[in-house]
Short mmCIF file of C-alpha atoms (C1' of nucleotides) in Angstrom, two decimals:
data_model
loop_
_atom_site.label_atom_id
_atom_site.label_comp_id
_atom_site.label_asym_id
_atom_site.label_seq_id
_atom_site.Cartn_x
_atom_site.Cartn_y
_atom_site.Cartn_z
CA UNK A 1 -6.37 -6.25 -49.81
CA UNK A 2 -4.06 -5.64 -46.88
CA UNK A 3 -3.36 -1.94 -47.39
CA UNK A 4 -5.02 1.03 -48.98
CA UNK A 5 -1.95 3.25 -48.71
CA UNK A 6 -1.23 3.40 -52.40
CA UNK A 7 -4.82 4.17 -53.30
CA UNK A 8 -5.18 7.49 -51.55
CA UNK A 9 -3.84 10.64 -53.06
CA UNK A 10 -0.21 10.73 -51.85
CA UNK A 11 -0.56 14.11 -50.25
CA UNK A 12 2.82 15.68 -51.07
CA UNK A 13 6.05 15.35 -49.07
CA UNK A 14 4.41 17.41 -46.31
CA UNK A 15 4.57 15.42 -43.12
CA UNK A 16 1.08 16.40 -42.00
CA UNK A 17 -0.60 15.41 -45.23
CA UNK A 18 1.38 12.15 -45.24
CA UNK A 19 0.00 11.27 -41.82
CA UNK A 20 -3.43 12.37 -43.00
CA UNK A 21 -3.24 10.06 -45.98
CA UNK A 22 -2.19 7.22 -43.72
CA UNK A 23 -5.19 7.74 -41.49
CA UNK A 24 -7.53 7.85 -44.49
CA UNK A 25 -6.09 4.55 -45.69
CA UNK A 26 -6.52 3.08 -42.28
CA UNK A 27 -10.16 4.20 -42.18
CA UNK A 28 -10.81 2.55 -45.53
CA UNK A 29 -9.26 -0.67 -44.29
CA UNK A 30 -11.41 -0.65 -41.18
CA UNK A 31 -14.50 0.21 -43.23
CA UNK A 32 -13.98 -2.89 -45.37
CA UNK A 33 -13.69 -5.02 -42.21
CA UNK A 34 -16.95 -3.45 -41.02
CA UNK A 35 -18.72 -4.21 -44.26
CA UNK A 36 -17.48 -7.78 -44.22
CA UNK A 37 -19.18 -8.24 -40.88
CA UNK A 38 -22.36 -6.23 -41.33
CA UNK A 39 -22.91 -6.24 -45.09
CA UNK A 40 -21.96 -3.68 -47.70
CA UNK A 41 -24.97 -1.49 -46.85
CA UNK A 42 -24.36 -1.88 -43.12
CA UNK A 43 -21.35 0.40 -42.85
CA UNK A 44 -21.55 2.54 -39.66
CA UNK A 45 -19.45 5.61 -39.07
CA UNK A 46 -19.72 5.04 -35.32
CA UNK A 47 -18.40 1.54 -35.46
CA UNK A 48 -15.54 2.53 -37.76
CA UNK A 49 -14.67 5.28 -35.29
CA UNK A 50 -14.70 2.78 -32.42
CA UNK A 51 -12.36 0.47 -34.30
CA UNK A 52 -10.03 3.42 -35.06
CA UNK A 53 -10.17 4.45 -31.37
CA UNK A 54 -11.65 7.93 -31.84
CA UNK A 55 -15.04 9.54 -31.23
CA UNK A 56 -17.49 9.42 -34.19
CA UNK A 57 -17.34 13.14 -35.07
CA UNK A 58 -13.59 12.90 -35.57
CA UNK A 59 -14.15 10.72 -38.69
CA UNK A 60 -15.71 13.71 -40.40
CA UNK A 61 -12.27 15.38 -40.45
CA UNK A 62 -11.31 12.78 -43.06
CA UNK A 63 -14.55 12.01 -44.94
CA UNK A 64 -17.35 14.54 -45.31
CA UNK A 65 -20.11 12.00 -44.86
CA UNK A 66 -20.89 8.30 -44.83
CA UNK A 67 -21.61 8.52 -48.55
CA UNK A 68 -18.22 10.13 -49.14
CA UNK A 69 -16.65 7.14 -47.43
CA UNK A 70 -18.61 4.82 -49.69
CA UNK A 71 -17.49 6.82 -52.69
CA UNK A 72 -13.85 6.48 -51.71
CA UNK A 73 -14.28 2.70 -51.26
CA UNK A 74 -16.06 2.48 -54.60
CA UNK A 75 -13.23 4.42 -56.30
CA UNK A 76 -10.50 2.33 -54.75
CA UNK A 77 -12.32 -0.87 -55.72
CA UNK A 78 -12.77 0.29 -59.34
CA UNK A 79 -9.14 1.27 -59.68
CA UNK A 80 -7.88 -1.99 -58.23
CA UNK A 81 -10.25 -4.03 -60.37
CA UNK A 82 -9.14 -2.25 -63.52
CA UNK A 83 -5.46 -2.64 -62.59
CA UNK A 84 -5.99 -6.37 -61.92
CA UNK A 85 -7.68 -6.87 -65.29
CA UNK A 86 -4.98 -4.91 -67.16
CA UNK A 87 -2.14 -6.84 -65.51
CA UNK A 88 -3.80 -10.09 -66.60
CA UNK A 89 -4.29 -8.72 -70.10
CA UNK A 90 -0.64 -7.87 -70.47
CA UNK A 91 0.34 -11.54 -70.17
CA UNK A 92 -2.65 -12.94 -72.07
CA UNK A 93 -2.39 -14.18 -75.65
CA UNK A 94 -4.07 -12.04 -78.30
CA UNK A 95 -7.54 -12.74 -79.60
CA UNK A 96 -10.28 -14.90 -78.13
CA UNK A 97 -7.72 -17.09 -76.34
CA UNK A 98 -6.86 -14.11 -74.18
CA UNK A 99 -10.43 -13.68 -72.85
CA UNK A 100 -10.34 -16.45 -70.23
CA UNK A 101 -7.26 -15.27 -68.33
CA UNK A 102 -8.64 -11.70 -68.06
CA UNK A 103 -12.13 -12.89 -67.05
CA UNK A 104 -10.59 -15.28 -64.53
CA UNK A 105 -8.49 -12.47 -62.99
CA UNK A 106 -11.60 -10.30 -62.57
CA UNK A 107 -13.62 -13.14 -61.09
CA UNK A 108 -10.83 -13.99 -58.68
CA UNK A 109 -10.59 -10.36 -57.55
CA UNK A 110 -14.32 -10.27 -56.98
CA UNK A 111 -14.20 -13.43 -54.93
CA UNK A 112 -11.35 -12.09 -52.83
CA UNK A 113 -12.97 -8.70 -52.33
CA UNK A 114 -16.62 -9.58 -52.03
CA UNK A 115 -17.79 -6.50 -50.18
CA UNK A 116 -16.15 -4.10 -52.57
CA UNK A 117 -17.51 -6.15 -55.47
CA UNK A 118 -21.02 -5.86 -54.04
CA UNK A 119 -20.67 -2.14 -53.67
CA UNK A 120 -19.28 -1.77 -57.20
CA UNK A 121 -21.45 -4.18 -59.17
CA UNK A 122 -24.77 -4.15 -57.38
CA UNK A 123 -25.13 -0.64 -56.04
CA UNK A 124 -27.48 -1.66 -53.27
CA UNK A 125 -26.50 0.96 -50.68
CA UNK A 126 -29.55 3.22 -50.18
CA UNK A 127 -28.76 6.75 -51.21
CA UNK A 128 -25.35 6.03 -52.65
CA UNK A 129 -24.55 7.19 -56.16
CA UNK A 130 -20.93 6.99 -57.19
CA UNK A 131 -19.19 10.17 -58.35
CA UNK A 132 -18.13 10.41 -61.95
CA UNK A 133 -14.51 10.36 -60.83
CA UNK A 134 -14.93 7.09 -58.89
CA UNK A 135 -16.87 5.52 -61.76
CA UNK A 136 -14.37 6.39 -64.46
CA UNK A 137 -12.32 3.19 -64.30
CA UNK A 138 -15.42 1.15 -65.07
CA UNK A 139 -15.82 3.03 -68.34
CA UNK A 140 -12.12 2.48 -69.11
CA UNK A 141 -12.58 -1.25 -68.54
CA UNK A 142 -15.58 -1.39 -70.82
CA UNK A 143 -13.54 0.32 -73.54
CA UNK A 144 -10.78 -2.23 -72.99
CA UNK A 145 -13.24 -5.03 -73.58
CA UNK A 146 -14.66 -3.33 -76.65
CA UNK A 147 -11.19 -3.23 -78.18
CA UNK A 148 -10.43 -6.82 -77.16
CA UNK A 149 -13.67 -8.10 -78.67
CA UNK A 150 -13.14 -6.08 -81.86
CA UNK A 151 -9.67 -7.55 -82.19
CA UNK A 152 -11.10 -11.07 -81.90
CA UNK A 153 -13.69 -10.17 -84.57
CA UNK A 154 -10.96 -8.94 -86.85
CA UNK A 155 -9.05 -12.18 -86.37
CA UNK A 156 -12.10 -14.05 -87.56
CA UNK A 157 -12.74 -15.68 -84.17
CA UNK A 158 -16.10 -14.00 -83.52
CA UNK A 159 -19.05 -12.68 -85.54
CA UNK A 160 -19.34 -9.00 -86.22
CA UNK A 161 -22.17 -8.30 -83.74
CA UNK A 162 -19.97 -9.34 -80.84
CA UNK A 163 -18.23 -5.95 -80.73
CA UNK A 164 -21.42 -3.97 -80.86
CA UNK A 165 -23.23 -2.79 -77.72
CA UNK A 166 -25.45 -5.86 -77.84
CA UNK A 167 -22.54 -8.28 -77.80
CA UNK A 168 -20.71 -6.42 -75.07
CA UNK A 169 -23.84 -6.43 -72.97
CA UNK A 170 -24.17 -10.21 -73.34
CA UNK A 171 -20.51 -10.70 -72.42
CA UNK A 172 -20.99 -8.49 -69.35
CA UNK A 173 -24.12 -10.45 -68.40
CA UNK A 174 -22.24 -13.75 -68.63
CA UNK A 175 -19.53 -12.75 -66.25
CA UNK A 176 -21.95 -10.85 -64.01
CA UNK A 177 -24.09 -13.94 -63.64
CA UNK A 178 -21.28 -16.08 -62.29
CA UNK A 179 -20.00 -13.37 -59.99
CA UNK A 180 -23.51 -12.58 -58.80
CA UNK A 181 -24.23 -16.21 -57.93
CA UNK A 182 -20.92 -16.33 -56.09
CA UNK A 183 -21.60 -13.14 -54.10
CA UNK A 184 -25.14 -14.00 -53.12
CA UNK A 185 -24.63 -17.69 -52.38
CA UNK A 186 -21.03 -18.16 -51.28
CA UNK A 187 -19.61 -14.73 -50.50
CA UNK A 188 -16.95 -16.15 -48.22
CA UNK A 189 -15.92 -19.11 -50.37
CA UNK A 190 -12.98 -17.55 -52.26
CA UNK A 191 -12.09 -18.27 -55.88
CA UNK A 192 -10.68 -21.77 -55.79
CA UNK A 193 -13.34 -24.41 -55.56
CA UNK A 194 -16.20 -21.98 -56.11
CA UNK A 195 -19.31 -23.69 -57.38
CA UNK A 196 -20.02 -20.85 -59.77
CA UNK A 197 -16.72 -19.28 -60.73
CA UNK A 198 -15.44 -22.57 -62.16
CA UNK A 199 -17.74 -21.83 -65.09
CA UNK A 200 -15.83 -18.62 -65.93
CA UNK A 201 -13.48 -20.47 -68.32
CA UNK A 202 -16.46 -21.51 -70.40
CA UNK A 203 -17.49 -17.93 -71.14
CA UNK A 204 -15.38 -17.52 -74.28
CA UNK A 205 -16.92 -20.61 -75.83
CA UNK A 206 -20.41 -19.55 -74.87
CA UNK A 207 -19.83 -16.10 -76.29
CA UNK A 208 -18.43 -17.56 -79.51
CA UNK A 209 -21.52 -19.81 -79.73
CA UNK A 210 -23.67 -16.66 -79.56
CA UNK A 211 -21.56 -14.81 -82.14
CA UNK A 212 -19.99 -17.45 -84.34
CA UNK A 213 -17.41 -16.26 -86.92
CA UNK A 214 -18.78 -15.79 -90.44
CA UNK A 215 -16.89 -18.70 -92.03
CA UNK A 216 -13.86 -20.96 -91.66
CA UNK A 217 -10.79 -18.80 -92.24
CA UNK A 218 -8.02 -20.43 -94.22
CA UNK B 1 -48.20 -6.13 -57.94
CA UNK B 2 -51.23 -4.14 -57.00
CA UNK B 3 -52.39 -6.16 -54.02
CA UNK B 4 -50.95 -8.53 -51.47
CA UNK B 5 -54.32 -9.65 -50.22
CA UNK B 6 -54.06 -13.21 -51.58
CA UNK B 7 -50.54 -13.71 -50.26
CA UNK B 8 -51.24 -13.37 -46.56
CA UNK B 9 -52.66 -16.27 -44.59
CA UNK B 10 -56.44 -15.85 -45.11
CA UNK B 11 -57.11 -15.81 -41.38
CA UNK B 12 -60.36 -17.72 -41.24
CA UNK B 13 -63.87 -16.35 -41.72
CA UNK B 14 -63.38 -14.46 -38.46
CA UNK B 15 -64.05 -10.79 -39.13
CA UNK B 16 -61.24 -9.63 -36.91
CA UNK B 17 -58.61 -11.79 -38.56
CA UNK B 18 -59.91 -10.78 -41.98
CA UNK B 19 -59.36 -7.12 -41.18
CA UNK B 20 -56.01 -8.00 -39.69
CA UNK B 21 -54.96 -9.79 -42.86
CA UNK B 22 -56.09 -6.79 -44.90
CA UNK B 23 -53.91 -4.45 -42.82
CA UNK B 24 -50.94 -6.74 -43.16
CA UNK B 25 -51.39 -6.83 -46.91
CA UNK B 26 -51.64 -3.03 -46.95
CA UNK B 27 -48.42 -2.77 -44.95
CA UNK B 28 -46.61 -5.04 -47.44
CA UNK B 29 -47.86 -2.90 -50.31
CA UNK B 30 -46.63 0.31 -48.64
CA UNK B 31 -43.30 -1.35 -47.77
CA UNK B 32 -42.71 -2.14 -51.46
CA UNK B 33 -43.43 1.49 -52.34
CA UNK B 34 -40.91 2.54 -49.67
CA UNK B 35 -38.25 0.20 -51.00
CA UNK B 36 -38.88 1.47 -54.55
CA UNK B 37 -38.03 4.94 -53.35
CA UNK B 38 -35.23 4.29 -50.89
CA UNK B 39 -33.69 1.02 -52.04
CA UNK B 40 -34.38 -2.52 -50.88
CA UNK B 41 -32.16 -2.11 -47.86
CA UNK B 42 -33.62 1.33 -47.07
CA UNK B 43 -36.96 0.17 -45.69
CA UNK B 44 -37.95 2.22 -42.65
CA UNK B 45 -40.63 1.18 -40.16
CA UNK B 46 -41.25 4.83 -39.32
CA UNK B 47 -41.89 5.82 -42.90
CA UNK B 48 -44.17 2.88 -43.51
CA UNK B 49 -46.09 3.84 -40.43
CA UNK B 50 -46.44 7.39 -41.64
CA UNK B 51 -47.77 6.17 -44.98
CA UNK B 52 -50.27 3.95 -43.22
CA UNK B 53 -51.31 6.84 -40.95
CA UNK B 54 -50.34 5.34 -37.57
CA UNK B 55 -47.57 5.81 -35.07
CA UNK B 56 -44.44 3.65 -35.57
CA UNK B 57 -45.03 1.33 -32.53
CA UNK B 58 -48.41 0.31 -33.92
CA UNK B 59 -46.71 -1.49 -36.80
CA UNK B 60 -45.32 -3.98 -34.31
CA UNK B 61 -48.81 -5.31 -33.73
CA UNK B 62 -48.56 -6.76 -37.24
CA UNK B 63 -44.88 -7.57 -37.69
CA UNK B 64 -42.53 -8.37 -34.83
CA UNK B 65 -39.60 -6.49 -36.28
CA UNK B 66 -38.26 -4.84 -39.38
CA UNK B 67 -36.62 -8.16 -40.29
CA UNK B 68 -39.96 -9.95 -39.90
CA UNK B 69 -41.41 -7.53 -42.41
CA UNK B 70 -38.51 -8.29 -44.81
CA UNK B 71 -39.15 -11.97 -44.28
CA UNK B 72 -42.81 -11.59 -45.24
CA UNK B 73 -41.84 -9.61 -48.34
CA UNK B 74 -39.27 -12.23 -49.26
CA UNK B 75 -41.82 -15.01 -48.82
CA UNK B 76 -44.47 -13.27 -50.87
CA UNK B 77 -41.95 -12.59 -53.60
CA UNK B 78 -40.74 -16.21 -53.75
CA UNK B 79 -44.30 -17.55 -53.85
CA UNK B 80 -45.30 -15.16 -56.62
CA UNK B 81 -42.15 -15.86 -58.61
CA UNK B 82 -42.71 -19.61 -58.34
CA UNK B 83 -46.37 -19.22 -59.33
CA UNK B 84 -45.41 -17.12 -62.34
CA UNK B 85 -42.83 -19.67 -63.50
CA UNK B 86 -45.24 -22.56 -63.08
CA UNK B 87 -48.02 -20.82 -64.97
CA UNK B 88 -45.66 -20.23 -67.86
CA UNK B 89 -44.49 -23.82 -67.68
CA UNK B 90 -48.05 -25.12 -68.05
CA UNK B 91 -48.38 -23.59 -71.47
CA UNK B 92 -44.83 -24.21 -72.62
CA UNK B 93 -43.91 -26.99 -75.05
CA UNK B 94 -42.00 -29.98 -73.60
CA UNK B 95 -38.20 -30.27 -73.70
CA UNK B 96 -35.64 -27.63 -74.52
CA UNK B 97 -38.16 -25.58 -76.50
CA UNK B 98 -40.03 -24.94 -73.27
CA UNK B 99 -37.10 -23.31 -71.51
CA UNK B 100 -37.38 -19.88 -73.15
CA UNK B 101 -41.00 -19.16 -72.19
CA UNK B 102 -40.35 -20.05 -68.57
CA UNK B 103 -37.14 -18.06 -68.40
CA UNK B 104 -38.82 -15.14 -70.05
CA UNK B 105 -41.68 -15.20 -67.58
CA UNK B 106 -39.23 -15.16 -64.67
CA UNK B 107 -37.19 -12.33 -66.20
CA UNK B 108 -40.34 -10.34 -66.84
CA UNK B 109 -41.46 -10.80 -63.26
CA UNK B 110 -38.07 -9.64 -62.01
CA UNK B 111 -38.16 -6.57 -64.20
CA UNK B 112 -41.68 -5.72 -63.01
CA UNK B 113 -40.84 -6.28 -59.35
CA UNK B 114 -37.29 -5.02 -59.08
CA UNK B 115 -37.19 -4.35 -55.35
CA UNK B 116 -38.54 -7.79 -54.45
CA UNK B 117 -36.14 -9.33 -56.92
CA UNK B 118 -33.23 -7.53 -55.28
CA UNK B 119 -34.31 -8.78 -51.87
CA UNK B 120 -34.76 -12.31 -53.12
CA UNK B 121 -31.79 -12.78 -55.44
CA UNK B 122 -29.09 -10.55 -53.92
CA UNK B 123 -29.72 -10.69 -50.19
CA UNK B 124 -28.05 -7.38 -49.54
CA UNK B 125 -30.09 -6.25 -46.60
CA UNK B 126 -27.76 -6.17 -43.56
CA UNK B 127 -28.85 -8.64 -40.91
CA UNK B 128 -31.57 -10.23 -42.96
CA UNK B 129 -31.60 -14.00 -43.32
CA UNK B 130 -34.78 -15.46 -44.81
CA UNK B 131 -36.62 -18.06 -42.78
CA UNK B 132 -36.80 -21.63 -44.10
CA UNK B 133 -40.49 -21.20 -44.65
CA UNK B 134 -39.98 -18.13 -46.82
CA UNK B 135 -37.15 -19.69 -48.75
CA UNK B 136 -38.94 -22.94 -49.49
CA UNK B 137 -40.42 -21.91 -52.91
CA UNK B 138 -36.94 -21.23 -54.21
CA UNK B 139 -36.06 -24.87 -53.51
CA UNK B 140 -39.23 -25.97 -55.25
CA UNK B 141 -38.33 -23.93 -58.27
CA UNK B 142 -34.85 -25.41 -58.43
CA UNK B 143 -36.38 -28.86 -58.37
CA UNK B 144 -38.72 -27.87 -61.17
CA UNK B 145 -35.73 -26.89 -63.27
CA UNK B 146 -33.89 -30.03 -62.40
CA UNK B 147 -36.82 -32.07 -63.73
CA UNK B 148 -37.16 -29.87 -66.81
CA UNK B 149 -33.46 -30.21 -67.67
CA UNK B 150 -33.51 -33.94 -67.06
CA UNK B 151 -36.46 -34.24 -69.41
CA UNK B 152 -34.56 -32.40 -72.11
CA UNK B 153 -31.56 -34.69 -71.55
CA UNK B 154 -33.75 -37.73 -71.93
CA UNK B 155 -35.18 -36.32 -75.17
CA UNK B 156 -31.59 -36.16 -76.48
CA UNK B 157 -31.60 -32.34 -76.61
CA UNK B 158 -28.85 -31.80 -73.98
CA UNK B 159 -25.80 -33.65 -72.75
CA UNK B 160 -25.97 -35.66 -69.58
CA UNK B 161 -24.03 -33.21 -67.36
CA UNK B 162 -26.71 -30.57 -67.86
CA UNK B 163 -29.00 -32.10 -65.25
CA UNK B 164 -26.24 -32.42 -62.63
CA UNK B 165 -25.59 -29.74 -60.03
CA UNK B 166 -22.87 -28.24 -62.27
CA UNK B 167 -25.23 -27.79 -65.20
CA UNK B 168 -28.06 -26.37 -63.07
CA UNK B 169 -25.57 -23.89 -61.57
CA UNK B 170 -24.55 -22.73 -64.99
CA UNK B 171 -28.14 -22.31 -66.07
CA UNK B 172 -28.85 -20.35 -62.89
CA UNK B 173 -25.82 -18.14 -63.51
CA UNK B 174 -26.94 -17.41 -67.10
CA UNK B 175 -30.34 -16.09 -66.08
CA UNK B 176 -28.91 -14.44 -62.93
CA UNK B 177 -26.48 -12.51 -65.06
CA UNK B 178 -29.07 -10.92 -67.24
CA UNK B 179 -31.40 -10.14 -64.36
CA UNK B 180 -28.49 -8.73 -62.33
CA UNK B 181 -27.39 -6.44 -65.11
CA UNK B 182 -30.98 -5.31 -65.43
CA UNK B 183 -31.46 -4.65 -61.73
CA UNK B 184 -28.18 -2.80 -61.23
CA UNK B 185 -28.21 -0.78 -64.46
CA UNK B 186 -31.83 -0.24 -65.43
CA UNK B 187 -33.98 -1.13 -62.44
CA UNK B 188 -36.86 1.05 -63.65
CA UNK B 189 -36.75 0.04 -67.33
CA UNK B 190 -39.33 -2.71 -67.32
CA UNK B 191 -39.12 -5.88 -69.42
CA UNK B 192 -39.84 -4.67 -72.94
CA UNK B 193 -36.91 -2.95 -74.54
CA UNK B 194 -34.50 -3.88 -71.75
CA UNK B 195 -30.91 -3.87 -72.94
CA UNK B 196 -30.11 -6.98 -71.02
CA UNK B 197 -33.29 -9.06 -70.81
CA UNK B 198 -33.56 -9.29 -74.54
CA UNK B 199 -30.74 -11.84 -74.32
CA UNK B 200 -32.87 -14.18 -72.21
CA UNK B 201 -34.19 -16.02 -75.30
CA UNK B 202 -30.60 -16.97 -76.14
CA UNK B 203 -30.10 -18.86 -72.92
CA UNK B 204 -31.40 -22.23 -74.18
CA UNK B 205 -28.98 -22.14 -77.15
CA UNK B 206 -26.06 -21.08 -74.94
CA UNK B 207 -26.86 -23.81 -72.47
CA UNK B 208 -27.07 -26.36 -75.26
CA UNK B 209 -23.71 -25.18 -76.52
CA UNK B 210 -22.24 -25.88 -73.10
CA UNK B 211 -23.91 -29.33 -72.84
CA UNK B 212 -24.39 -30.55 -76.41
CA UNK B 213 -26.37 -33.77 -76.87
CA UNK B 214 -24.22 -36.89 -77.28
CA UNK B 215 -25.06 -37.55 -80.96
CA UNK B 216 -27.71 -36.95 -83.61
CA UNK B 217 -30.76 -38.92 -82.53
CA UNK B 218 -32.57 -40.78 -85.35
"C1'" DA C 1 -74.80 -7.85 -22.19
"C1'" DG C 2 -70.57 -8.58 -20.85
"C1'" DC C 3 -65.99 -9.56 -21.39
"C1'" DT C 4 -61.66 -10.43 -24.00
"C1'" DA C 5 -58.28 -9.09 -26.80
"C1'" DA C 6 -57.14 -6.29 -30.80
"C1'" DG C 7 -55.17 -2.31 -32.02
"C1'" DG C 8 -54.36 2.10 -31.30
"C1'" DC C 9 -51.64 5.51 -28.28
"C1'" DT C 10 -47.65 7.97 -25.44
"C1'" DA C 11 -43.25 7.71 -23.21
"C1'" DA C 12 -38.82 6.17 -23.06
"C1'" DT C 13 -34.29 3.82 -24.30
"C1'" DA C 14 -30.45 3.22 -27.09
"C1'" DG C 15 -28.09 3.95 -31.21
"C1'" DC C 16 -27.40 6.31 -35.62
"C1'" DT C 17 -25.49 10.56 -38.80
"C1'" DA C 18 -24.11 14.98 -38.74
"C1'" DT C 19 -23.06 19.87 -37.16
"C1'" DA C 20 -21.22 23.43 -34.00
"C1'" DG C 21 -17.87 25.03 -31.43
"C1'" DC C 22 -14.01 24.41 -28.15
"C1'" DT C 23 -9.07 23.11 -27.20
"C1'" DA C 24 -4.55 21.21 -27.37
"C1'" DA C 25 -0.75 20.04 -29.84
"C1'" DT C 26 1.63 19.52 -34.15
"C1'" DG C 27 4.81 21.16 -37.16
"C1'" DC C 28 5.75 24.88 -40.65
"C1'" DT C 29 8.02 29.34 -40.99
"C1'" DA C 30 10.36 33.51 -39.69
"C1'" DT D 1 14.15 28.96 -31.31
"C1'" DA D 2 9.51 31.60 -30.97
"C1'" DG D 3 5.35 32.29 -32.81
"C1'" DC D 4 1.36 30.93 -34.86
"C1'" DA D 5 -1.89 28.71 -38.21
"C1'" DT D 6 -3.83 24.41 -38.91
"C1'" DT D 7 -4.96 19.94 -37.75
"C1'" DA D 8 -7.23 16.69 -35.27
"C1'" DG D 9 -9.07 15.55 -31.43
"C1'" DC D 10 -13.05 16.42 -28.04
"C1'" DT D 11 -18.10 17.31 -25.97
"C1'" DA D 12 -22.72 18.69 -26.67
"C1'" DT D 13 -26.60 18.65 -29.39
"C1'" DA D 14 -30.38 18.03 -32.98
"C1'" DG D 15 -33.03 15.02 -35.33
"C1'" DC D 16 -33.39 10.69 -37.12
"C1'" DT D 17 -34.09 5.43 -36.34
"C1'" DA D 18 -35.92 0.54 -34.14
"C1'" DT D 19 -37.87 -1.29 -30.40
"C1'" DT D 20 -40.14 -2.09 -25.71
"C1'" DA D 21 -43.37 -1.10 -21.89
"C1'" DG D 22 -47.52 0.00 -20.52
"C1'" DC D 23 -52.07 2.25 -20.88
"C1'" DC D 24 -56.74 2.63 -22.76
"C1'" DT D 25 -60.54 2.36 -25.81
"C1'" DT D 26 -63.46 -0.13 -28.62
"C1'" DA D 27 -64.64 -3.84 -31.71
"C1'" DG D 28 -66.81 -7.82 -31.93
"C1'" DC D 29 -67.15 -12.78 -30.23
"C1'" DT D 30 -69.92 -15.67 -26.99
#
DNA sequence: AGCTAAGGCTAATAGCTATAGCTAATGCTA
DNA sequence: TAGCATTAGCTATAGCTATTAGCCTTAGCT
């Protein structure tokens, strides 16, 4: 998470809009620093402005309101999280064996971007409701998982209910639990050596225990 | 959660301190209403004062600061949560079969007290760190679970690792996941019919799958 | 009955988000 | 290169917020 440059609309070849996009990316970067210090809900326009070296009202040339800034951060986080999961999925084996690498990649991203993860997964900022546009990648990711679980069911590695809403909810709760414990108890611990995220690799087996395949395939 | 009267230090038979305790309890009640409307992190001293019908500075006669008010809420929540779990445990059967009723009672309490649960389990209020005194019941509860898991291990219902830190962390993550999904996706849904909390009864089986007993006891 | 302190108040400080309106300079276009 | 629209900064201001200081009345203990 060193740069947000590639996550803001490119803004054409126009020199002005290029500079504008750079400034927006810089603001997002500073906002994440702010949130790391004061908590995800503790983002202050004034403090971000001070960090940027301008007066507070100038920030409103780039983001219409504090909530708009949150929405941009939420959107960037969701896009990055989705991209991370998809990259891991590309190299993962098919079927149930591919679950762990993808889950691990998501858990690692959350541990490395704890304030964005809080904003995205907990929604605890008073008054903030993400826009449809910013939320869209989360729906894409859920559809990815639905397809992945269905494939494992078709391979005879999981019971049929696993791919229904109920099963997907359980799977989501399993990963959410480990990430939640991480974020609330050791937000600065990182992925390696985390007390809670080391359990992520057990999720496929737990999930299979909840939805065992119908019989032993030949 | 209709009254906080029994959760504030009783304050002796002294009439003054009795009235004082009543006012404090009333403030806590109004604060929870506030948080339900504006989010756990959106508690405002001014708005609580307006609800109570006094000027904002008068609140400081009862709580030293906004964070002190959070700490009182955190403490009340932890004590009530512990009490709820222990009441359920009294009537639960021994061993692994007793896990589900206790887990269910905790999940139900969280669903019925979503803003306190957010404050207690997520800690997302900027600048708030609970006092040792307020946090103590959480440690008691963890010790309760440690004893309960150890008992199940000794009965041959779980593998040995279940009672170690690692196993207790996994168990905590399982319940935290379902409660987290509930709080972030359906905070106003209640316990019955919750998409996520209906999985709570599966936790003992999942936990046993992760720590199976060593062999079939005779 | 008298006194203490509880519990209200107003005033004031400092910081917050956000808007209005001014100004200088940037950089596109003719 | 000259002109000009837009951008991106600024100050001032309104209306919030938490919190402190200090006053004053009255409740209620002794």
